[in-house]
CSV table of N, CA and C in Angstrom, one decimal:
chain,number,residue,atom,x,y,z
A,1,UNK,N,-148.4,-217.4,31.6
A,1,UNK,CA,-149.3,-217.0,32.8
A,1,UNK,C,-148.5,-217.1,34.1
A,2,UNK,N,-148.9,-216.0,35.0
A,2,UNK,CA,-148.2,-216.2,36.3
A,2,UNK,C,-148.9,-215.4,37.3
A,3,UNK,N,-148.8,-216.2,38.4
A,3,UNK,CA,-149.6,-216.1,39.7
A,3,UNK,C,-148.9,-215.8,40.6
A,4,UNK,N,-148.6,-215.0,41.1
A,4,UNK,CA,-148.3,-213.9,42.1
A,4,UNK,C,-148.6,-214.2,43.5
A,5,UNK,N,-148.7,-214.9,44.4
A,5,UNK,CA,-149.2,-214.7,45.8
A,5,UNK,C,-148.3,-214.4,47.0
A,6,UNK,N,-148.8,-213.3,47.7
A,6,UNK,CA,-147.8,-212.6,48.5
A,6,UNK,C,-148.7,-212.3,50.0
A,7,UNK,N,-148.2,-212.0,50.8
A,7,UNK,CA,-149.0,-211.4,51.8
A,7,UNK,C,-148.8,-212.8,53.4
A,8,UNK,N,-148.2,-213.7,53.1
A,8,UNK,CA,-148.3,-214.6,54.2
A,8,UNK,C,-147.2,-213.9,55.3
A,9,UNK,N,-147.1,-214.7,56.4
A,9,UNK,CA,-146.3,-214.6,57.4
A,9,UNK,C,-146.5,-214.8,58.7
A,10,UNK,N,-145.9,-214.7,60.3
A,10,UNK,CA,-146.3,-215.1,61.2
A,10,UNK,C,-147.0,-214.2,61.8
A,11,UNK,N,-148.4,-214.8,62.2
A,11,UNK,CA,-149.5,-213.9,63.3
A,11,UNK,C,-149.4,-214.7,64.2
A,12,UNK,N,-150.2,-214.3,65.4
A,12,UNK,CA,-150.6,-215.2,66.4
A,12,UNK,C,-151.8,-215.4,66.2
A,13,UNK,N,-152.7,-216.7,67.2
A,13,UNK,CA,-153.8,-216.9,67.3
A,13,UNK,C,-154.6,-216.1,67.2
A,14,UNK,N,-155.5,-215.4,66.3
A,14,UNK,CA,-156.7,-214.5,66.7
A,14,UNK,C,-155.9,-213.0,65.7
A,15,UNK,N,-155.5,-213.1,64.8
A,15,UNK,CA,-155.3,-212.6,64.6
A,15,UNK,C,-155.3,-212.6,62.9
A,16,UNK,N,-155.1,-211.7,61.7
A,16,UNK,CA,-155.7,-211.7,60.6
A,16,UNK,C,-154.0,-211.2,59.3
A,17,UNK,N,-154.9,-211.8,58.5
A,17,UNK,CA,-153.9,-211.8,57.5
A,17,UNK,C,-154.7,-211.8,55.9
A,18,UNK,N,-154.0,-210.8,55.3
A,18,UNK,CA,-154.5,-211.0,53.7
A,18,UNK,C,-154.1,-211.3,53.3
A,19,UNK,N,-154.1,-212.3,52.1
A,19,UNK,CA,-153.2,-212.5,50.9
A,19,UNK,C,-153.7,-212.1,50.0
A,20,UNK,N,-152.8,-212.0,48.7
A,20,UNK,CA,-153.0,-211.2,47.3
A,20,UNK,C,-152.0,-212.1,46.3
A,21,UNK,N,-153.0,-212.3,45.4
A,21,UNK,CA,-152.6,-212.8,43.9
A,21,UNK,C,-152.5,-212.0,43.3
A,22,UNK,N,-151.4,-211.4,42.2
A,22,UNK,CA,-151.1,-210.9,41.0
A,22,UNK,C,-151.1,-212.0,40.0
A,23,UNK,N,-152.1,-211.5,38.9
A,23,UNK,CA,-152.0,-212.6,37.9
A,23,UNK,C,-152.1,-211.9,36.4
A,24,UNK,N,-150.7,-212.4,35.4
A,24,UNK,CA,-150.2,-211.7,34.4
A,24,UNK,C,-150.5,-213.0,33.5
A,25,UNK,N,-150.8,-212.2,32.5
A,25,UNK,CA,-150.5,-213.6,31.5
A,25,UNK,C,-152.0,-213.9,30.6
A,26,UNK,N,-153.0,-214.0,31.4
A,26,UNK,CA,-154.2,-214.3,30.9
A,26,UNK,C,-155.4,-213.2,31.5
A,27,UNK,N,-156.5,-213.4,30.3
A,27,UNK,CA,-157.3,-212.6,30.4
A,27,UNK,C,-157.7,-212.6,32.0
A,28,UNK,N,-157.7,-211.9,33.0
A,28,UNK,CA,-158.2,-212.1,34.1
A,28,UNK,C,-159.8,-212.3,34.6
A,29,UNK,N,-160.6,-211.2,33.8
A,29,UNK,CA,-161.7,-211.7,34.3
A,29,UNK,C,-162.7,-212.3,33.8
A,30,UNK,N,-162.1,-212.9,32.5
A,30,UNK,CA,-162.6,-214.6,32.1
A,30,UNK,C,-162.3,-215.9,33.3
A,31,UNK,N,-161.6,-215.8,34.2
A,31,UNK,CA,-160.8,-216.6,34.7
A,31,UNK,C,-161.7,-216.9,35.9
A,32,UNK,N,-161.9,-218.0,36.7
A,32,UNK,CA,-162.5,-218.8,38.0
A,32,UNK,C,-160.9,-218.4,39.0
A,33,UNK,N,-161.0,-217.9,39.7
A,33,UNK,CA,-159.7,-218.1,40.9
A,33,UNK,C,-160.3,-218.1,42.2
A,34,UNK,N,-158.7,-219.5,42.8
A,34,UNK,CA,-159.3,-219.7,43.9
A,34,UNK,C,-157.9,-219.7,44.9
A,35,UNK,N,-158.2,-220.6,46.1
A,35,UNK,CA,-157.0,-220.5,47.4
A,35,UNK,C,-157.3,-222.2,47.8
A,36,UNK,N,-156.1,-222.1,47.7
A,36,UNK,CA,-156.1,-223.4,48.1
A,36,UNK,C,-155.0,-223.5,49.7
A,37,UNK,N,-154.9,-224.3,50.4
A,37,UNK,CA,-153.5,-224.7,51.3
A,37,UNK,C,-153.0,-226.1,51.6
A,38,UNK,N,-152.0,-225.7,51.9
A,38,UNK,CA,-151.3,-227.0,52.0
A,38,UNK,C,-150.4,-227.1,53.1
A,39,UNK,N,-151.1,-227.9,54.0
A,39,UNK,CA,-150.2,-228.1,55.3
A,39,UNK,C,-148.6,-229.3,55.5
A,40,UNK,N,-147.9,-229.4,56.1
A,40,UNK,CA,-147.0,-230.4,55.8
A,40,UNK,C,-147.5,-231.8,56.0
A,41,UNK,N,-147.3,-232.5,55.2
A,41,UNK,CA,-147.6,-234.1,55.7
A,41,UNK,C,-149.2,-234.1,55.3
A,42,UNK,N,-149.7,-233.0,54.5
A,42,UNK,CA,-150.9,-233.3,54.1
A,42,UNK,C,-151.5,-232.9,53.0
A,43,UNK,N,-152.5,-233.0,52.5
A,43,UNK,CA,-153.0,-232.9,50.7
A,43,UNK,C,-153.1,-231.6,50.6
A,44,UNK,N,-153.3,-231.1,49.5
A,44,UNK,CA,-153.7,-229.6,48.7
A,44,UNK,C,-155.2,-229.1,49.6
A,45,UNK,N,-155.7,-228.6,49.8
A,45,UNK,CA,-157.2,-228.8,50.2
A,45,UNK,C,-157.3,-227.0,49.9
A,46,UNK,N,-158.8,-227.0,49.4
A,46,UNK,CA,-159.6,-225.9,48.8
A,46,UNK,C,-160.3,-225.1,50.1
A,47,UNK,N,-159.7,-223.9,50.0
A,47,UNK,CA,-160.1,-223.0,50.9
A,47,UNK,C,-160.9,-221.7,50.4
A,48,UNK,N,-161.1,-221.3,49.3
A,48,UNK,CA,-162.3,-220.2,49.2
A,48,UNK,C,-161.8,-220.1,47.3
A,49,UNK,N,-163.0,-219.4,46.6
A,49,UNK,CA,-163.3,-219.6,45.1
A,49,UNK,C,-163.9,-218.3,44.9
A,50,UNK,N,-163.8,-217.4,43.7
A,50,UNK,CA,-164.7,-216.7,43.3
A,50,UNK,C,-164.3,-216.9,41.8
A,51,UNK,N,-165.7,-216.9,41.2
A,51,UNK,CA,-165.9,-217.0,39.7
A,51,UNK,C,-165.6,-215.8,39.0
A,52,UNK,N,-165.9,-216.1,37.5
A,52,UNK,CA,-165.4,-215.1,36.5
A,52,UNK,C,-166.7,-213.8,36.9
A,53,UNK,N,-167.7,-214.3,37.2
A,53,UNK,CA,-169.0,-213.3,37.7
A,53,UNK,C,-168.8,-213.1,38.8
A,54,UNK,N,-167.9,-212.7,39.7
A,54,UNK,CA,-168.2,-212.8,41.2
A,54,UNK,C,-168.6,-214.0,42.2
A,55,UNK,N,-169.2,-214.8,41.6
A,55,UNK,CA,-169.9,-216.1,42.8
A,55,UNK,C,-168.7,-216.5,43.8
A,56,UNK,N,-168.9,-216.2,44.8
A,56,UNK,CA,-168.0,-217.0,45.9
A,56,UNK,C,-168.3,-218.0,46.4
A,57,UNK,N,-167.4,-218.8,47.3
A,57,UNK,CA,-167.6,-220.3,47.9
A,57,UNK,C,-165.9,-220.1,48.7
A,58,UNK,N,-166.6,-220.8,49.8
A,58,UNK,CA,-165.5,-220.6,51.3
A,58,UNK,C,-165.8,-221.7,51.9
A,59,UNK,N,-164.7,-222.6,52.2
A,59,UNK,CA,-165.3,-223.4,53.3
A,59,UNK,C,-165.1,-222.7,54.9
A,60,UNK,N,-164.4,-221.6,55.1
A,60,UNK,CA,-164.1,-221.0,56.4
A,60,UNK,C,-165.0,-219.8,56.3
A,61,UNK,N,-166.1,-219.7,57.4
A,61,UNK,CA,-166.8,-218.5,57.3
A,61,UNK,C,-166.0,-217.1,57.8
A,62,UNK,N,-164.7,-217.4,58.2
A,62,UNK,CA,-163.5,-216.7,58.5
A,62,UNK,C,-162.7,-216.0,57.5
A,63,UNK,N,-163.2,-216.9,56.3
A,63,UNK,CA,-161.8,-216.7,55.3
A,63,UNK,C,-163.0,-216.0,54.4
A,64,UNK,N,-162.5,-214.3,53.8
A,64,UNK,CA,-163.5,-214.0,52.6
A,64,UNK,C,-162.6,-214.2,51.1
A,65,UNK,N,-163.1,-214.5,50.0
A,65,UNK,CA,-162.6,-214.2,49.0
A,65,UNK,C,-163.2,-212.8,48.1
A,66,UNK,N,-161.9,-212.1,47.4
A,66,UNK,CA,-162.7,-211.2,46.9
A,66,UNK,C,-161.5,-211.3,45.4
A,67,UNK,N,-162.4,-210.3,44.6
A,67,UNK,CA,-161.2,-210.2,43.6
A,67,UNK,C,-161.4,-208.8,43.0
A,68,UNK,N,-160.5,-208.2,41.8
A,68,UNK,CA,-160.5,-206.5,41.7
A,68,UNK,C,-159.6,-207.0,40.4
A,69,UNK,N,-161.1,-206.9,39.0
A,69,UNK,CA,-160.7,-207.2,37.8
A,69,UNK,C,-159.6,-206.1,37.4
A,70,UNK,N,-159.9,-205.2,37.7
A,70,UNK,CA,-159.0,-203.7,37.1
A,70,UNK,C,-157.3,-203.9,37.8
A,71,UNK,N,-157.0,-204.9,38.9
A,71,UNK,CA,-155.9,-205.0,39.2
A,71,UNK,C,-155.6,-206.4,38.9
A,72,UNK,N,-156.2,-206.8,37.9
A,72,UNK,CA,-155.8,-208.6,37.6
A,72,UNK,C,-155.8,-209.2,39.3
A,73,UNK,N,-155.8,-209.0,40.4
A,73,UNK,CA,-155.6,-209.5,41.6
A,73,UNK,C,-156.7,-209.9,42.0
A,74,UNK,N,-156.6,-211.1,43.0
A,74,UNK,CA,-157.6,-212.0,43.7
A,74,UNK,C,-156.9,-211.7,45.4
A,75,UNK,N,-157.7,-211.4,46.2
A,75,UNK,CA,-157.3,-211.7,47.7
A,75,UNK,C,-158.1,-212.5,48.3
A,76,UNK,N,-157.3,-212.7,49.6
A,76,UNK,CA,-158.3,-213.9,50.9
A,76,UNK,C,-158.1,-213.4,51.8
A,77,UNK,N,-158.8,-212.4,52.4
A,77,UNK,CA,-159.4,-212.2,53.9
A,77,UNK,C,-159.1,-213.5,54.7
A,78,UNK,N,-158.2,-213.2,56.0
A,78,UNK,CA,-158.7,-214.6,56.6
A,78,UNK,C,-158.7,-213.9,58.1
A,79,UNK,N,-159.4,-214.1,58.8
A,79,UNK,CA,-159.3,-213.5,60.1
A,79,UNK,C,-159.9,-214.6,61.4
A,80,UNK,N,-159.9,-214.4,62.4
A,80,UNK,CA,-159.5,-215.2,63.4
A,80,UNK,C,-158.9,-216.0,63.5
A,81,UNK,N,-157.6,-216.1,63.0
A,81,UNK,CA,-156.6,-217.4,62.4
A,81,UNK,C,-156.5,-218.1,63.6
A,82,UNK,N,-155.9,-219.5,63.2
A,82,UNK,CA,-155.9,-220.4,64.4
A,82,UNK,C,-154.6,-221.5,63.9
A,83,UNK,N,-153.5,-221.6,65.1
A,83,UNK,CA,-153.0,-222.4,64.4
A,83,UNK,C,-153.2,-223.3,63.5
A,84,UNK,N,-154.5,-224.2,63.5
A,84,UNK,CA,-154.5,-225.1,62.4
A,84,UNK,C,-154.5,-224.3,61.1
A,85,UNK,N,-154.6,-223.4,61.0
A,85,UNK,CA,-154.6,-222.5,59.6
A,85,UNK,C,-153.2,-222.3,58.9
A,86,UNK,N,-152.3,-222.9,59.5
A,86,UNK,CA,-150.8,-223.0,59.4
A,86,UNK,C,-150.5,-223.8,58.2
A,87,UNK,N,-150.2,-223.5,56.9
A,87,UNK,CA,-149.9,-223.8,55.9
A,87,UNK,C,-149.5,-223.1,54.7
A,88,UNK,N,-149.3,-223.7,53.7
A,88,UNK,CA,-148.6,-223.1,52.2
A,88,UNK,C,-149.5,-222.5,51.7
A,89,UNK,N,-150.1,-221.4,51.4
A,89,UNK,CA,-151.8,-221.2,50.6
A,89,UNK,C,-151.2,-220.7,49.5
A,90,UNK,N,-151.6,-220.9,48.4
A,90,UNK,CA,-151.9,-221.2,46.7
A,90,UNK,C,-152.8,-220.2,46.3
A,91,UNK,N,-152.9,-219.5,45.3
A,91,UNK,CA,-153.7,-219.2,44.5
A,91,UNK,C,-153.6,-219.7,43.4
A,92,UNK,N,-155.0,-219.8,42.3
A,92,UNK,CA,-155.0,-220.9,41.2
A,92,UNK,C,-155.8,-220.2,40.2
A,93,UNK,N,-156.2,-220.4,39.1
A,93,UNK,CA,-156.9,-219.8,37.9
A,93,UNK,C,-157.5,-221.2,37.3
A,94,UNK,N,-158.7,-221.1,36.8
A,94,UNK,CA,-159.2,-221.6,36.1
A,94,UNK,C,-160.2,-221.2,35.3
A,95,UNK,N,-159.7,-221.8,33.6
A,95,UNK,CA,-160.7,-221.1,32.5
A,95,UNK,C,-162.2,-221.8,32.7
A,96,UNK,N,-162.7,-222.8,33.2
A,96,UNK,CA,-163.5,-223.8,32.4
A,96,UNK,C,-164.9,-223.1,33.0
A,97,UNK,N,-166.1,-223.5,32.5
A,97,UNK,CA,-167.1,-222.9,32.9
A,97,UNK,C,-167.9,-224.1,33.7
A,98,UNK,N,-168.7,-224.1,34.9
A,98,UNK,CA,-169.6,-225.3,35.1
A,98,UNK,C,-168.6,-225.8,36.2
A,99,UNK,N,-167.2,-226.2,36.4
A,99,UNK,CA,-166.7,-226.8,37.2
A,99,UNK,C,-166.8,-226.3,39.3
A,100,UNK,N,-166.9,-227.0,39.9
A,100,UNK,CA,-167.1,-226.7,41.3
A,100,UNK,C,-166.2,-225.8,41.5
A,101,UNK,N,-164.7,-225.8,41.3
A,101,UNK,CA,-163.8,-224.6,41.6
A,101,UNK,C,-163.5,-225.2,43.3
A,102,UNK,N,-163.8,-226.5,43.6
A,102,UNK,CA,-163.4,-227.0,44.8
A,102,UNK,C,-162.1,-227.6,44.8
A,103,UNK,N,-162.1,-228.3,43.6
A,103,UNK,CA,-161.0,-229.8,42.9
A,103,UNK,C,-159.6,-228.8,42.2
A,104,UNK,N,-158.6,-229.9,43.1
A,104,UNK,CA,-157.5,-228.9,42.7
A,104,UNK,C,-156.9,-229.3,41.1
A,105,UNK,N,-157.8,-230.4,40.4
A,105,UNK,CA,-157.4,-231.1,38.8
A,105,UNK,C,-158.1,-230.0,38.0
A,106,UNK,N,-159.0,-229.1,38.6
A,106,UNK,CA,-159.9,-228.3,38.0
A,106,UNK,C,-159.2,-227.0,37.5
A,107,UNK,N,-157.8,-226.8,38.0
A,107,UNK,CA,-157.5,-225.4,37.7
A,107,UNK,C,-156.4,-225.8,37.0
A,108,UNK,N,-156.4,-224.5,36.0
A,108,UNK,CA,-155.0,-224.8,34.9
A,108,UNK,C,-153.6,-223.8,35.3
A,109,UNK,N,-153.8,-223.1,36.6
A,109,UNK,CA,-152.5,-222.3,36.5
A,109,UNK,C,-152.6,-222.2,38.5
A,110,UNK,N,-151.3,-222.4,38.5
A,110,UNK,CA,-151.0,-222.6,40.3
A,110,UNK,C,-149.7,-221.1,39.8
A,111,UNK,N,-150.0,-220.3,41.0
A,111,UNK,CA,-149.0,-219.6,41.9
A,111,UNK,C,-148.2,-220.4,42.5
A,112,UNK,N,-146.9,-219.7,43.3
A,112,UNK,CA,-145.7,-220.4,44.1
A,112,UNK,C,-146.2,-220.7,45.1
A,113,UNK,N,-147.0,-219.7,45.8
A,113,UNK,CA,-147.3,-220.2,46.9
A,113,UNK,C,-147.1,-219.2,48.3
A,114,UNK,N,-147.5,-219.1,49.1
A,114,UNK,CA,-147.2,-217.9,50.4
A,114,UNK,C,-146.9,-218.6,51.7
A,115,UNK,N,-146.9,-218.5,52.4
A,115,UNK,CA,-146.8,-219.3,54.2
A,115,UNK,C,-147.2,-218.4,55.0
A,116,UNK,N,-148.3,-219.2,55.6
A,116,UNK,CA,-148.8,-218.7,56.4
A,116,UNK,C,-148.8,-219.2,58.1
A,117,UNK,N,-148.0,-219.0,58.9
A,117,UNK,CA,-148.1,-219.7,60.1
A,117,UNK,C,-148.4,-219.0,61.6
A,118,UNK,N,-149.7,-219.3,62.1
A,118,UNK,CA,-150.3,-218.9,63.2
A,118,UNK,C,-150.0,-219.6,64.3
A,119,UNK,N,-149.2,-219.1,65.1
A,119,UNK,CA,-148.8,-218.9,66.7
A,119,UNK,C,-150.0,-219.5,67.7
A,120,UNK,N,-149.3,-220.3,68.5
A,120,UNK,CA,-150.3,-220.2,70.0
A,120,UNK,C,-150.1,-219.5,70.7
C-alpha cells in the first residue's frame, strides 16, 4: 500500500491550498481516509475524515474533505489558511468499520506526508 500526498507549499495568510492523496495498493473505496497534521514540537492531530460511504467530519469548517473513488485519491480543501495551519499534513487509510476516524492508532496506512506553511 502507498499513500501519495502532494500539493503543500508556502501561501500567505488568507490564502488556500489543496492537497491530494494518491493511494495504490488497496481496494480504495472499501477504505475510511483521512488528514491528519503535525506541527513541530507537537502531536499528530486529526484534521478532516471521509468514510468508505462518503460521511465527512472536519474539525476546521475551513478545511473540506472530499474524495474521487475512480482516481483512488482523497483531497483537503483548506482555505482561509492562517499561520497556525503551518504543519506536516498526512493522509491516512483505514479499513475498520465503526471507528471515529479521529484517532491516529485507528488507521492502518500513513502517507509521507506534504508541508504546508502559511505566512504572516
Amino acid at each position: 500500500v502507498q499513500l501519495q500526498a502532494s500539493g503543500g507549499g508556502l501561501v500567505q495568510a488568507g490564502g488556500s491550498l489543496r492537497l491530494s492523496c494518491a493511494a495504490s495498493g488497496l481496494t480504495f473505496s472499501r477504505f475510511n481516509m483521512g488528514w491528519f497534521r503535525q506541527a513541530p514540537g507537537k502531536e499528530r492531530e486529526f484534521v478532516a475524515a471521509v468514510n468508505w460511504s462518503g460521511g465527512r467530519d472536519s474539525v476546521e469548517g475551513r478545511f473540506t474533505i472530499s474524495r474521487d473513488n475512480a482516481k483512488n485519491t482523497v483531497y483537503l480543501q483548506m482555505n482561509s489558511l492562517k499561520p497556525e495551519d503551518t504543519a506536516v499534513y498526512y493522509c491516512a487509510a483505514d479499513r475498520s468499520i465503526g471507528s471515529s476516524l479521529r484517532k491516529v492508532y485507528e488507521y492502518d496506512y500513513w502517507g509521507q506526508g506534504t508541508l504546508v506553511t502559511v505566512s504572516s
